[in-house]
Coordinates of C-alpha atoms and ligand atoms in Angstrom, one line a residue:
M1373 CA 1.0 -5.5 34.7
Q1374 CA 0.6 -9.5 33.7
P1375 CA 3.2 -12.1 33.9
A1376 CA 6.1 -11.9 31.4
H1377 CA 6.2 -14.3 28.3
H1378 CA 9.4 -15.5 26.6
F1379 CA 9.7 -15.9 22.7
D1380 CA 12.7 -15.8 20.1
Y1381 CA 10.9 -13.4 17.8
I1382 CA 8.3 -10.7 18.5
I1383 CA 6.7 -9.2 15.5
V1384 CA 4.7 -6.1 16.2
G1385 CA 2.0 -5.7 13.4
A1386 CA 0.2 -8.6 11.7
G1387 CA 0.1 -6.4 8.3
S1388 CA 1.3 -6.9 5.2
A1389 CA 4.6 -7.7 6.1
G1390 CA 4.0 -8.8 9.7
C1391 CA 1.5 -11.9 8.4
V1392 CA 4.5 -12.9 6.1
L1393 CA 7.3 -12.9 8.6
A1394 CA 4.9 -14.7 10.9
D1395 CA 4.8 -17.6 8.4
R1396 CA 7.9 -17.9 7.5
L1397 CA 9.6 -17.6 10.7
T1398 CA 7.6 -20.1 12.2
A1399 CA 7.5 -22.8 9.2
S1400 CA 11.0 -24.5 10.5
G1401 CA 9.3 -25.2 14.0
R1402 CA 12.7 -24.1 15.6
H1403 CA 11.6 -20.8 16.5
R1404 CA 8.9 -19.5 19.0
V1405 CA 7.1 -16.2 17.3
L1406 CA 4.9 -14.0 19.2
L1407 CA 2.7 -11.5 16.7
L1408 CA 0.9 -8.5 18.1
E1409 CA -1.7 -7.1 16.5
A1410 CA -3.3 -3.6 17.5
G1411 CA -6.4 -4.7 15.4
G1412 CA -9.1 -7.7 15.5
H1413 CA -9.6 -10.6 13.1
D1414 CA -10.8 -10.5 9.6
R1415 CA -14.3 -11.7 10.1
N1416 CA -16.0 -8.6 8.3
I1417 CA -17.4 -10.3 4.9
W1418 CA -16.6 -6.9 2.8
I1419 CA -12.6 -7.8 3.7
H1420 CA -12.9 -10.6 1.4
I1421 CA -15.2 -8.9 -1.6
P1422 CA -12.8 -7.6 -3.7
L1423 CA -15.5 -4.4 -4.2
G1424 CA -16.2 -4.3 -0.3
Y1425 CA -12.9 -2.1 -0.7
G1426 CA -15.2 1.0 -0.7
K1427 CA -17.1 0.1 2.6
L1428 CA -13.8 0.1 4.8
F1429 CA -13.0 3.3 4.2
N1430 CA -14.6 4.3 7.3
N1431 CA -14.8 1.6 9.2
P1432 CA -12.8 2.1 12.7
K1433 CA -13.1 -1.7 13.2
V1434 CA -10.8 -2.1 10.5
N1435 CA -9.1 0.9 9.7
W1436 CA -6.9 3.5 11.8
L1437 CA -8.6 6.6 10.2
Y1438 CA -6.1 8.8 10.2
T1439 CA -5.8 12.1 8.4
T1440 CA -2.7 14.4 7.8
E1441 CA -2.0 17.6 9.2
P1442 CA -3.4 20.6 7.2
E1443 CA -1.1 20.6 4.2
P1444 CA 0.4 23.7 3.3
D1445 CA 0.4 23.2 -0.9
L1446 CA -2.9 22.0 -0.8
G1447 CA -4.9 24.9 0.7
N1448 CA -4.4 24.1 4.2
R1449 CA -6.8 20.8 3.6
K1450 CA -6.1 17.6 5.7
I1451 CA -6.0 14.5 3.8
I1452 CA -7.0 11.1 4.7
Q1453 CA -5.2 8.2 5.3
P1454 CA -6.8 5.1 5.5
C1455 CA -4.6 2.2 6.8
G1456 CA -5.6 -1.3 8.2
K1457 CA -6.3 -2.0 11.8
V1458 CA -7.3 -5.9 11.5
L1459 CA -5.1 -9.0 10.5
G1460 CA -3.4 -8.6 7.3
G1461 CA -3.3 -5.1 8.0
S1462 CA -3.5 -2.6 5.0
S1463 CA -3.8 -5.6 2.8
S1464 CA -7.2 -6.5 4.3
I1465 CA -8.7 -3.1 2.9
N1466 CA -6.5 -2.1 0.3
G1467 CA -7.5 -1.9 -3.3
L1468 CA -5.9 -5.3 -4.6
L1469 CA -3.8 -4.1 -7.2
Y1470 CA -0.8 -6.2 -7.9
V1471 CA 1.8 -3.7 -9.1
R1472 CA 5.6 -4.3 -8.4
G1473 CA 6.8 -1.1 -9.7
Q1474 CA 10.0 -0.7 -12.6
P1475 CA 13.1 -2.8 -12.1
E1476 CA 15.0 0.5 -12.2
D1477 CA 13.3 1.0 -8.7
Y1478 CA 15.2 -1.9 -7.2
D1479 CA 18.3 -1.3 -8.9
H1480 CA 18.6 2.7 -7.5
W1481 CA 18.0 0.8 -4.5
R1482 CA 21.3 -0.8 -4.8
Q1483 CA 22.6 2.0 -6.5
L1484 CA 22.0 4.1 -2.8
G1485 CA 24.5 1.5 -1.5
N1486 CA 21.8 -1.2 -0.4
A1487 CA 23.8 -4.5 -1.8
G1488 CA 21.5 -7.2 -2.3
W1489 CA 18.3 -5.3 -3.3
G1490 CA 18.6 -4.9 -7.0
F1491 CA 15.9 -6.1 -9.4
S1492 CA 17.9 -9.3 -10.1
D1493 CA 18.4 -10.0 -6.1
V1494 CA 14.5 -9.1 -5.4
L1495 CA 12.8 -10.9 -8.0
P1496 CA 13.6 -14.5 -6.5
Y1497 CA 10.9 -13.1 -3.5
F1498 CA 8.4 -11.5 -6.2
R1499 CA 8.6 -15.1 -7.2
R1500 CA 8.4 -16.8 -4.0
A1501 CA 5.5 -15.3 -2.7
E1502 CA 3.5 -15.3 -5.8
N1503 CA 0.6 -17.7 -6.9
Q1504 CA 0.3 -16.6 -10.7
E1505 CA -2.9 -17.6 -12.3
R1506 CA -1.0 -17.5 -15.9
G1507 CA 1.4 -19.5 -14.9
A1508 CA 5.1 -19.3 -14.4
D1509 CA 7.6 -17.9 -16.3
A1510 CA 11.1 -15.7 -15.9
L1511 CA 9.3 -13.1 -14.1
H1512 CA 6.3 -14.7 -12.4
G1513 CA 6.0 -17.6 -9.9
V1514 CA 3.4 -20.0 -8.8
G1515 CA 2.7 -22.1 -5.9
G1516 CA 3.5 -19.3 -3.8
P1517 CA 0.9 -18.0 -0.8
L1518 CA 0.1 -14.4 -2.5
A1519 CA -2.8 -15.3 -5.0
V1520 CA -2.4 -13.2 -8.3
S1521 CA -5.4 -13.4 -10.7
N1522 CA -6.8 -11.7 -13.7
V1523 CA -10.2 -9.4 -13.7
S1524 CA -12.8 -11.6 -13.9
E1525 CA -13.9 -10.3 -17.5
P1526 CA -13.3 -7.3 -19.9
H1527 CA -15.8 -4.1 -19.7
P1528 CA -16.6 -2.1 -22.7
L1529 CA -15.1 1.2 -21.1
C1530 CA -12.4 -0.5 -20.4
E1531 CA -11.5 -1.7 -23.8
A1532 CA -12.0 1.6 -25.1
F1533 CA -9.7 3.4 -22.4
I1534 CA -6.8 1.0 -23.5
Q1535 CA -7.8 1.4 -27.4
A1536 CA -7.9 5.1 -26.6
T1537 CA -4.6 5.0 -25.1
Q1538 CA -3.6 3.2 -28.0
Q1539 CA -4.7 5.7 -30.6
A1540 CA -2.7 8.5 -28.2
G1541 CA 0.3 6.7 -29.6
F1542 CA 1.2 4.3 -26.3
P1543 CA 1.2 0.5 -26.6
R1544 CA -1.0 -2.2 -25.2
N1545 CA 0.3 -3.8 -22.1
D1546 CA -1.0 -7.2 -20.5
D1547 CA 1.1 -7.1 -17.6
F1548 CA 2.2 -4.3 -15.8
N1549 CA 5.0 -6.7 -14.2
G1550 CA 6.2 -8.1 -17.2
P1551 CA 9.4 -7.2 -19.4
T1552 CA 8.0 -3.5 -19.3
Q1553 CA 5.6 -1.6 -17.3
E1554 CA 4.9 1.4 -19.9
G1555 CA 1.3 1.2 -21.6
A1556 CA -2.5 0.7 -20.8
G1557 CA -3.8 -2.6 -19.8
Y1558 CA -6.2 -4.6 -17.2
F1559 CA -4.7 -4.4 -13.8
Q1560 CA -4.0 -8.0 -11.8
L1561 CA -5.6 -8.4 -8.2
T1562 CA -4.1 -10.1 -5.4
A1563 CA -7.5 -12.2 -5.3
R1564 CA -8.5 -15.8 -5.8
K1565 CA -11.4 -17.0 -7.0
G1566 CA -13.4 -13.6 -6.7
R1567 CA -11.8 -13.3 -3.3
R1568 CA -9.8 -10.9 -1.6
C1569 CA -6.2 -12.6 -0.8
S1570 CA -4.8 -10.8 2.0
T1571 CA -1.5 -11.6 3.6
A1572 CA -3.6 -12.5 6.6
V1573 CA -5.4 -15.2 4.2
G1574 CA -2.5 -16.3 2.3
Y1575 CA -0.1 -16.7 4.9
L1576 CA -1.5 -16.4 8.6
R1577 CA -4.0 -19.1 8.0
S1578 CA -1.6 -21.7 6.8
A1579 CA 0.5 -21.0 10.0
W1580 CA -2.2 -20.3 12.2
R1581 CA -2.4 -23.9 13.8
R1582 CA 1.5 -24.0 14.6
P1583 CA 2.5 -24.6 18.3
N1584 CA 5.1 -22.2 17.7
L1585 CA 3.4 -19.2 16.7
A1586 CA 0.9 -17.4 19.2
V1587 CA -1.2 -14.0 17.4
V1588 CA -2.6 -12.0 20.2
T1589 CA -5.1 -9.6 18.3
N1590 CA -6.2 -6.1 19.9
A1591 CA -2.7 -5.9 21.4
L1592 CA -1.1 -2.4 20.9
A1593 CA 2.8 -2.7 21.3
T1594 CA 3.5 0.3 23.6
R1595 CA 7.0 0.5 24.0
I1596 CA 10.1 -1.7 23.0
L1597 CA 12.1 -2.6 25.9
F1598 CA 15.7 -2.0 25.9
S1599 CA 18.8 -3.7 28.1
A1600 CA 21.4 -1.3 27.4
R1601 CA 21.1 -0.6 23.1
R1602 CA 20.0 -4.2 22.7
A1603 CA 15.9 -4.7 22.2
V1604 CA 14.9 -7.4 24.6
G1605 CA 11.2 -7.5 24.4
V1606 CA 7.8 -5.7 24.1
E1607 CA 5.5 -3.8 26.3
Y1608 CA 1.9 -3.9 25.0
R1609 CA -1.7 -3.1 26.1
R1610 CA -4.8 -5.3 25.6
E1611 CA -7.8 -4.0 26.7
T1612 CA -7.0 -2.2 30.2
T1613 CA -3.7 -4.6 31.3
L1614 CA 0.0 -3.8 30.2
Q1615 CA 1.7 -7.1 29.8
I1616 CA 5.4 -7.6 28.4
A1617 CA 6.7 -10.4 26.5
Y1618 CA 10.7 -11.2 26.5
A1619 CA 12.0 -12.0 22.7
S1620 CA 15.7 -13.8 23.3
G1621 CA 16.4 -13.4 19.6
E1622 CA 15.0 -10.3 17.8
V1623 CA 12.0 -7.7 18.2
I1624 CA 10.8 -7.2 14.7
V1625 CA 9.0 -4.1 13.5
A1626 CA 6.0 -4.6 11.2
G1627 CA 3.7 -1.6 11.9
G1628 CA 3.9 0.1 8.5
A1629 CA 5.0 3.8 7.5
F1630 CA 3.2 5.6 10.2
H1631 CA 3.2 3.2 13.3
S1632 CA 6.9 1.7 13.3
P1633 CA 8.7 5.3 13.2
Q1634 CA 5.7 6.5 16.2
L1635 CA 6.9 3.2 18.1
L1636 CA 10.5 3.8 17.8
Q1637 CA 9.9 7.3 18.9
L1638 CA 7.9 6.1 22.0
S1639 CA 10.7 3.9 23.1
G1640 CA 13.5 6.4 22.6
I1641 CA 14.8 5.9 19.2
G1642 CA 14.2 8.9 17.1
P1643 CA 15.3 13.0 16.8
A1644 CA 16.6 13.6 20.5
D1645 CA 15.0 17.3 20.9
L1646 CA 11.7 15.6 19.5
L1647 CA 11.8 13.1 22.3
R1648 CA 13.1 14.9 25.1
S1649 CA 10.2 17.5 24.1
F1650 CA 7.5 14.8 25.4
G1651 CA 9.6 13.3 28.4
I1652 CA 11.3 10.3 26.5
P1653 CA 14.7 9.0 27.7
V1654 CA 16.5 9.1 24.7
I1655 CA 18.3 5.4 23.4
A1656 CA 19.7 6.7 20.5
D1657 CA 19.4 10.2 18.9
M1658 CA 18.1 9.0 14.9
P1659 CA 16.8 12.2 13.0
G1660 CA 16.2 9.9 10.6
V1661 CA 13.3 8.0 12.5
G1662 CA 10.2 9.3 10.9
A1663 CA 11.3 11.7 8.4
E1664 CA 11.2 11.2 4.8
L1665 CA 7.6 10.4 4.5
R1666 CA 7.0 10.0 0.8
D1667 CA 3.4 8.8 -0.9
H1668 CA 1.7 8.9 -4.2
Y1669 CA -1.0 11.9 -4.3
Q1670 CA -3.3 11.5 -7.0
V1671 CA -5.8 13.6 -9.0
R1672 CA -9.2 12.4 -10.0
M1673 CA -10.8 13.7 -13.4
Q1674 CA -14.3 12.7 -13.6
Y1675 CA -16.6 11.8 -16.8
R1676 CA -20.5 11.8 -17.4
C1677 CA -20.9 8.9 -19.5
T1678 CA -23.1 8.5 -22.4
E1679 CA -24.3 5.2 -21.7
P1680 CA -25.8 3.0 -18.7
I1681 CA -23.1 0.9 -18.3
T1682 CA -21.2 2.4 -15.6
M1683 CA -20.8 1.0 -11.9
N1684 CA -22.9 3.8 -11.2
D1685 CA -25.6 2.4 -13.2
V1686 CA -25.6 -1.0 -11.4
L1687 CA -25.3 -0.3 -7.7
N1688 CA -27.6 2.6 -7.7
R1689 CA -30.6 0.4 -8.7
W1690 CA -31.5 -2.3 -6.6
R1691 CA -32.7 -5.1 -9.1
H1692 CA -28.9 -4.5 -10.8
R1693 CA -27.7 -4.9 -7.5
I1694 CA -29.4 -7.6 -6.4
G1695 CA -28.4 -9.3 -9.6
A1696 CA -24.6 -8.3 -9.2
G1697 CA -24.9 -9.7 -6.2
L1698 CA -26.4 -13.0 -7.2
R1699 CA -23.8 -13.0 -10.1
Y1700 CA -21.0 -13.2 -7.9
V1701 CA -22.3 -16.0 -5.5
I1702 CA -22.9 -18.2 -8.4
S1703 CA -20.0 -17.1 -11.0
R1704 CA -17.8 -15.0 -9.2
K1705 CA -17.7 -12.2 -11.9
G1706 CA -18.9 -9.0 -12.0
M1707 CA -19.3 -5.7 -10.3
L1708 CA -18.2 -7.2 -6.9
T1709 CA -14.6 -8.7 -7.8
I1710 CA -13.6 -5.0 -9.0
G1711 CA -10.6 -3.7 -7.2
A1712 CA -9.2 0.2 -6.9
G1713 CA -9.0 0.2 -10.3
Y1714 CA -10.1 -2.2 -13.1
A1715 CA -7.8 -0.9 -16.2
G1716 CA -4.6 1.5 -16.0
A1717 CA -1.5 2.8 -18.0
F1718 CA 1.8 3.6 -16.9
L1719 CA 3.0 6.4 -19.4
R1720 CA 6.0 8.6 -20.1
T1721 CA 4.4 12.3 -19.9
R1722 CA 7.6 13.3 -22.0
P1723 CA 9.2 10.8 -24.7
E1724 CA 12.4 11.4 -23.4
L1725 CA 12.1 9.8 -20.1
A1726 CA 13.9 6.3 -19.8
S1727 CA 10.6 4.7 -17.9
P1728 CA 6.9 6.0 -17.0
D1729 CA 6.6 8.4 -14.7
V1730 CA 2.6 8.5 -14.3
Q1731 CA 0.3 6.2 -13.5
L1732 CA -3.5 6.3 -14.6
H1733 CA -5.9 4.1 -12.6
F1734 CA -9.4 4.0 -14.7
L1735 CA -12.4 3.3 -12.6
I1736 CA -15.9 2.8 -14.2
F1737 CA -17.8 4.4 -11.4
S1738 CA -17.7 7.9 -10.2
A1739 CA -17.9 9.8 -6.8
D1740 CA -17.0 12.8 -5.1
T1741 CA -14.3 11.5 -2.8
A1742 CA -12.9 7.9 -2.1
G1743 CA -15.6 6.1 -0.1
A1744 CA -18.5 8.4 -1.0
A1745 CA -21.9 7.4 -2.6
L1746 CA -21.9 7.3 -6.1
H1747 CA -23.2 9.7 -8.6
P1748 CA -26.9 9.5 -9.7
F1749 CA -25.8 9.2 -13.1
S1750 CA -23.9 7.0 -15.4
G1751 CA -20.2 8.3 -14.7
F1752 CA -16.4 7.2 -14.7
M1753 CA -13.2 8.6 -13.4
T1754 CA -9.4 8.2 -13.8
S1755 CA -6.8 9.1 -11.5
I1756 CA -3.8 10.3 -12.6
C1757 CA -0.3 10.5 -10.2
Q1758 CA 3.3 11.1 -10.2
L1759 CA 5.3 7.6 -10.0
R1760 CA 8.5 9.2 -8.3
P1761 CA 7.6 12.2 -6.5
E1762 CA 10.3 14.3 -4.9
S1763 CA 8.0 15.8 -2.4
R1764 CA 9.0 14.2 1.6
G1765 CA 7.3 14.9 4.5
F1766 CA 7.5 13.3 8.2
V1767 CA 5.9 11.3 10.9
R1768 CA 6.4 12.8 14.5
I1769 CA 4.8 11.8 17.9
K1770 CA 2.6 14.5 19.0
S1771 CA 2.5 12.9 22.6
N1772 CA 3.9 10.2 25.0
D1773 CA 0.9 8.3 25.0
P1774 CA 0.9 5.2 22.3
N1775 CA -3.0 5.9 21.9
A1776 CA -2.5 9.3 20.2
P1777 CA -2.1 9.5 16.5
P1778 CA 1.2 11.1 15.4
A1779 CA 1.2 13.9 13.1
I1780 CA 1.6 12.7 9.4
Q1781 CA 2.9 15.4 7.0
P1782 CA 3.5 14.0 3.8
R1783 CA 3.9 17.7 2.0
Y1784 CA 2.3 16.6 -1.1
L1785 CA 2.9 18.7 -4.0
S1786 CA 5.7 20.6 -2.1
S1787 CA 8.2 20.1 -5.3
R1788 CA 8.3 21.9 -7.9
S1789 CA 8.9 19.2 -10.7
D1790 CA 5.5 17.1 -9.1
C1791 CA 3.9 19.9 -9.8
E1792 CA 4.8 19.8 -13.4
T1793 CA 4.5 16.0 -13.9
T1794 CA 1.1 16.1 -12.1
V1795 CA -0.1 18.7 -14.8
A1796 CA 1.8 17.2 -17.3
G1797 CA -0.5 13.9 -16.2
M1798 CA -3.5 15.7 -16.7
K1799 CA -2.7 16.8 -19.8
L1800 CA -1.9 13.3 -21.0
L1801 CA -4.9 12.1 -20.0
R1802 CA -7.0 14.6 -22.0
T1803 CA -5.3 13.6 -24.8
I1804 CA -6.3 10.2 -23.9
M1805 CA -10.1 11.0 -24.0
S1806 CA -10.2 12.9 -27.0
Q1807 CA -9.3 10.1 -28.9
P1808 CA -12.1 8.4 -30.7
A1809 CA -12.6 5.0 -29.1
M1810 CA -13.0 7.4 -25.7
R1811 CA -14.7 10.2 -27.1
R1812 CA -18.2 8.6 -28.0
Y1813 CA -18.4 7.3 -24.2
I1814 CA -18.0 11.0 -22.8
A1815 CA -21.2 13.0 -22.3
Q1816 CA -19.2 16.0 -20.4
E1817 CA -16.0 16.2 -18.5
L1818 CA -17.4 17.1 -15.3
A1819 CA -14.1 17.5 -13.3
P1820 CA -12.0 19.8 -13.6
G1821 CA -14.3 21.0 -16.7
E1822 CA -13.3 22.1 -19.7
E1823 CA -13.2 25.9 -18.3
C1824 CA -10.0 24.7 -16.4
C1825 CA -7.1 25.0 -19.4
S1826 CA -4.4 26.9 -18.3
D1827 CA -1.6 25.1 -16.4
T1828 CA -1.9 27.5 -13.4
D1829 CA -5.7 26.3 -13.1
M1830 CA -5.1 22.4 -13.5
L1831 CA -2.2 23.0 -10.7
S1832 CA -4.6 24.5 -8.9
F1833 CA -7.6 21.9 -9.3
A1834 CA -4.9 19.7 -8.2
R1835 CA -3.9 21.1 -4.9
L1836 CA -7.5 21.7 -3.9
T1837 CA -9.2 18.2 -5.1
G1838 CA -6.3 15.5 -4.9
T1839 CA -5.7 13.2 -2.3
T1840 CA -3.4 10.0 -1.6
V1841 CA -3.2 7.1 -3.2
Y1842 CA -2.4 5.3 0.1
H1843 CA 1.3 4.4 -0.6
P1844 CA 3.1 5.8 2.7
T1845 CA 6.8 4.6 2.9
S1846 CA 10.6 5.7 3.8
T1847 CA 9.8 7.0 7.5
C1848 CA 12.3 4.2 8.7
R1849 CA 14.5 4.5 5.5
M1850 CA 17.3 1.6 4.8
G1851 CA 20.7 3.3 3.5
N1852 CA 24.1 3.5 4.7
D1853 CA 23.9 7.3 5.2
S1854 CA 23.3 9.2 8.3
G1855 CA 19.8 9.6 7.8
A1856 CA 19.4 6.1 7.4
V1857 CA 17.3 4.2 10.0
V1858 CA 17.9 0.5 9.0
D1859 CA 21.1 -1.4 7.3
E1860 CA 20.7 -3.7 4.2
R1861 CA 19.8 -6.6 6.8
L1862 CA 17.1 -4.3 7.9
R1863 CA 19.1 -3.9 11.3
V1864 CA 18.1 -0.8 13.4
R1865 CA 21.7 1.0 13.1
G1866 CA 23.7 0.8 16.2
I1867 CA 20.9 -1.2 18.3
G1868 CA 20.7 -4.6 18.7
G1869 CA 18.3 -7.1 18.6
L1870 CA 15.9 -4.9 16.4
R1871 CA 14.6 -5.2 13.1
I1872 CA 12.3 -3.0 11.1
I1873 CA 10.6 -4.9 8.1
D1874 CA 7.9 -3.3 6.2
G1875 CA 6.8 -0.1 3.7
S1876 CA 8.7 2.2 6.2
I1877 CA 12.2 0.5 5.0
M1878 CA 12.0 1.6 1.2
P1879 CA 14.8 3.6 0.2
T1880 CA 12.5 5.5 -2.3
L1881 CA 8.9 5.3 -3.2
V1882 CA 8.6 2.3 -5.8
S1883 CA 7.0 3.2 -9.3
G1884 CA 3.5 1.5 -8.4
N1885 CA 1.4 0.4 -6.0
T1886 CA 3.1 -1.0 -2.8
N1887 CA 2.0 -4.1 -1.5
A1888 CA 3.5 -6.6 -3.7
A1889 CA 6.8 -4.5 -2.7
V1890 CA 6.2 -4.8 1.1
V1891 CA 5.5 -8.6 0.7
M1892 CA 8.8 -9.0 -1.5
I1893 CA 10.7 -7.1 1.3
A1894 CA 9.1 -9.5 4.5
E1895 CA 10.0 -12.5 2.4
K1896 CA 13.6 -11.3 2.2
G1897 CA 13.6 -10.1 5.9
A1898 CA 12.5 -13.6 7.1
D1899 CA 15.4 -14.9 4.8
L1900 CA 17.8 -12.7 6.9
I1901 CA 16.5 -13.0 10.1
L1902 CA 16.4 -17.1 9.9
Q1903 CA 20.2 -16.6 7.9
D1904 CA 21.4 -14.8 10.9
A1905 CA 20.3 -17.4 13.3
G1906 CA 21.8 -20.3 11.3
T1907 CA 18.7 -21.7 10.1
P1908 CA 18.0 -23.7 7.1
L1909 CA 16.6 -20.9 4.5
A1910 CA 13.0 -21.8 2.8
L1911 CA 13.7 -22.6 -0.9
I1912 CA 14.1 -19.8 -3.2
Ligands
FAD597 C1 -6.9 2.4 1.2 C2 -6.0 1.6 0.6 C3 -5.9 1.2 -0.4 C4 -4.9 0.7 -1.1 N1 -4.7 0.1 -2.5 C5 -3.5 -0.8 -2.8 C6 -3.7 -1.2 -4.0 O1 -4.4 -1.5 -4.6 N2 -2.4 -2.1 -4.3 C7 -1.1 -2.2 -3.7 O2 -0.1 -2.5 -4.0 N3 -1.3 -1.4 -2.5 C8 -2.2 -0.8 -1.8 N4 -2.3 -0.2 -0.7 C9 -1.1 0.0 -0.2 C10 -0.5 -1.4 0.6 O3 -1.4 -1.7 1.4 C11 0.4 -0.9 1.8 O4 1.6 -0.5 1.1 C12 1.5 -2.3 2.4 O5 -0.6 -3.1 3.0 C13 1.9 -1.7 3.4 O6 2.3 -2.9 4.3 P1 2.8 -2.4 6.0 O7 3.2 -4.0 6.3 O8 4.0 -1.6 5.6 O9 1.9 -2.3 6.8 P2 0.6 -2.6 7.1 O10 -0.1 -3.9 6.2 O11 -0.6 -1.5 7.6 O12 0.2 -3.3 8.4 C14 0.5 -2.7 9.7 C15 0.0 -3.6 10.8 O13 0.7 -3.3 12.0 C16 -0.3 -3.0 13.3 N5 0.5 -2.3 14.3 C17 0.4 -1.0 13.6 N6 1.2 -0.4 15.4 C18 1.0 -1.2 15.9 C19 1.2 -1.4 17.4 N7 1.9 -0.2 18.2 N8 1.1 -2.5 17.9 C20 0.3 -3.8 17.5 N9 0.3 -3.7 15.8 C21 0.4 -2.4 15.4 C22 -1.5 -2.5 12.1 O14 -2.6 -2.5 13.0 C23 -1.7 -2.9 10.8 O15 -2.2 -4.2 11.1 C24 -3.7 0.5 -0.2 C25 -3.2 1.0 1.0 C26 -4.3 1.3 1.6 C27 -4.6 1.9 3.1

């Protein structure tokens, strides 16, 4: 055991949330902060080139590479669960899409009893975080650390998809974070001049040299230390040595939806029976820790394209590949600037719904699975996901060894309404693809294929081929009921000196991609901490 170190705040996890917290808590110079990250530095070049996203799926140096337990409603398949293990966390390996969700999501959080989390409450934090390329308005901010930019250029297939969606009766939407989410359009990306803006790039780099911030990489927090029911420090492993750091203020857990509940359980906060079964002394019996895992589940429909204009055509030919590389270096445009989706749509599967219930990601390439080789022919695909799934699962330790992955069981498609909405979304996509604007580009529907047309067959395809959209949340849910783990100030209920600030605290999954919401949560969480410490707040 190495000698202990003393700080005001210790943050566990330098991910989307952790980097925001490290920056905001050290800005005044009043507080000494330790930031612990299990992964290493973000030096891999593919982290910073948007298209490099595909190269990070299977890289154990930056990715925890988890899989779920066998999923009973998916034919007992184990679903991959990529998750960032590097400075910036999942914001360093994600698909870069900048989507906040619907205002109704946050108003719903407020209605559930979480004061201060309605849309009008959280909007200032979205704006404070943002550096919007299009300029500021009532919904968008400029000058914040998180760069948000347009795709570098339009693409004929995306134009056709957007037009076909309009032909199917939906509006065009040039801003999914604008007054309404509904419609089809291009995504915006968390990128600047063709380079990824993770929270490590946007927030941590400017804080890095502050004398009151210590960042320790390759440091796995193994246990939170308590004095009675107050968190006083963290034990962590760096290489082979166990070290201890003490926090006179607070310990802030920002390990993400898989690791935050895991660390709490390893430290004695969680379902008492589970903890006892691994010989862990119980500090607090909290059944909600690790419960209610929610995630978006996507089904991909694939098409052979009539024209050689897809990414398959570029990346499968070395001359075109070199051309794309040169174009990126010279003008920061072209294929290498593309994130996990180019265009997309938020749609209502039934007109009587108050807001969209499915999201489509339109991709100008095709491959059998995420991160796999592109098809050797011209192809594209579109994924469908239900925005507000009812299916819920759990995260539970399987051992008292902090290095052992937890059991992850999302229970995808375990709710009937999720199955119905997914099939309705697939049918809606077929309607869009049959419109004139899109039809001319489709040589064949490759998957599921025209022979798959009954609801039963479509659901079966969804169960046997679908995968995650990588949006796990809600495993340390905010609320004021007995299943909630943190209160509306993100303090662990009944425990002193301990907060959780990351995607795990979402009371419900937001209707879109989750990074922007996590950054907002961390921005607000930092203010809650500083308010409680009596420190003047950063300007909103
Ligand atoms: C492949 C992929 C694609 C995605 N695409 C998009 C997208 O296009 N748009 C979007 O909005 N969202 C996307 N997401 C989701 C989004 O990135 C996440 O919701 C968000 O980054 C989660 O932030 P977080 O702070 O909760 O956790 P993370 O960012 O995962 O951070 C947790 C950090 O804590 C560290 N850590 C964990 N446990 C410990 C420990 N015990 N000790 C020390 N360190 C620890 C981890 O290594 C990690 O760095 C994607 C996610 C993935 C994985």
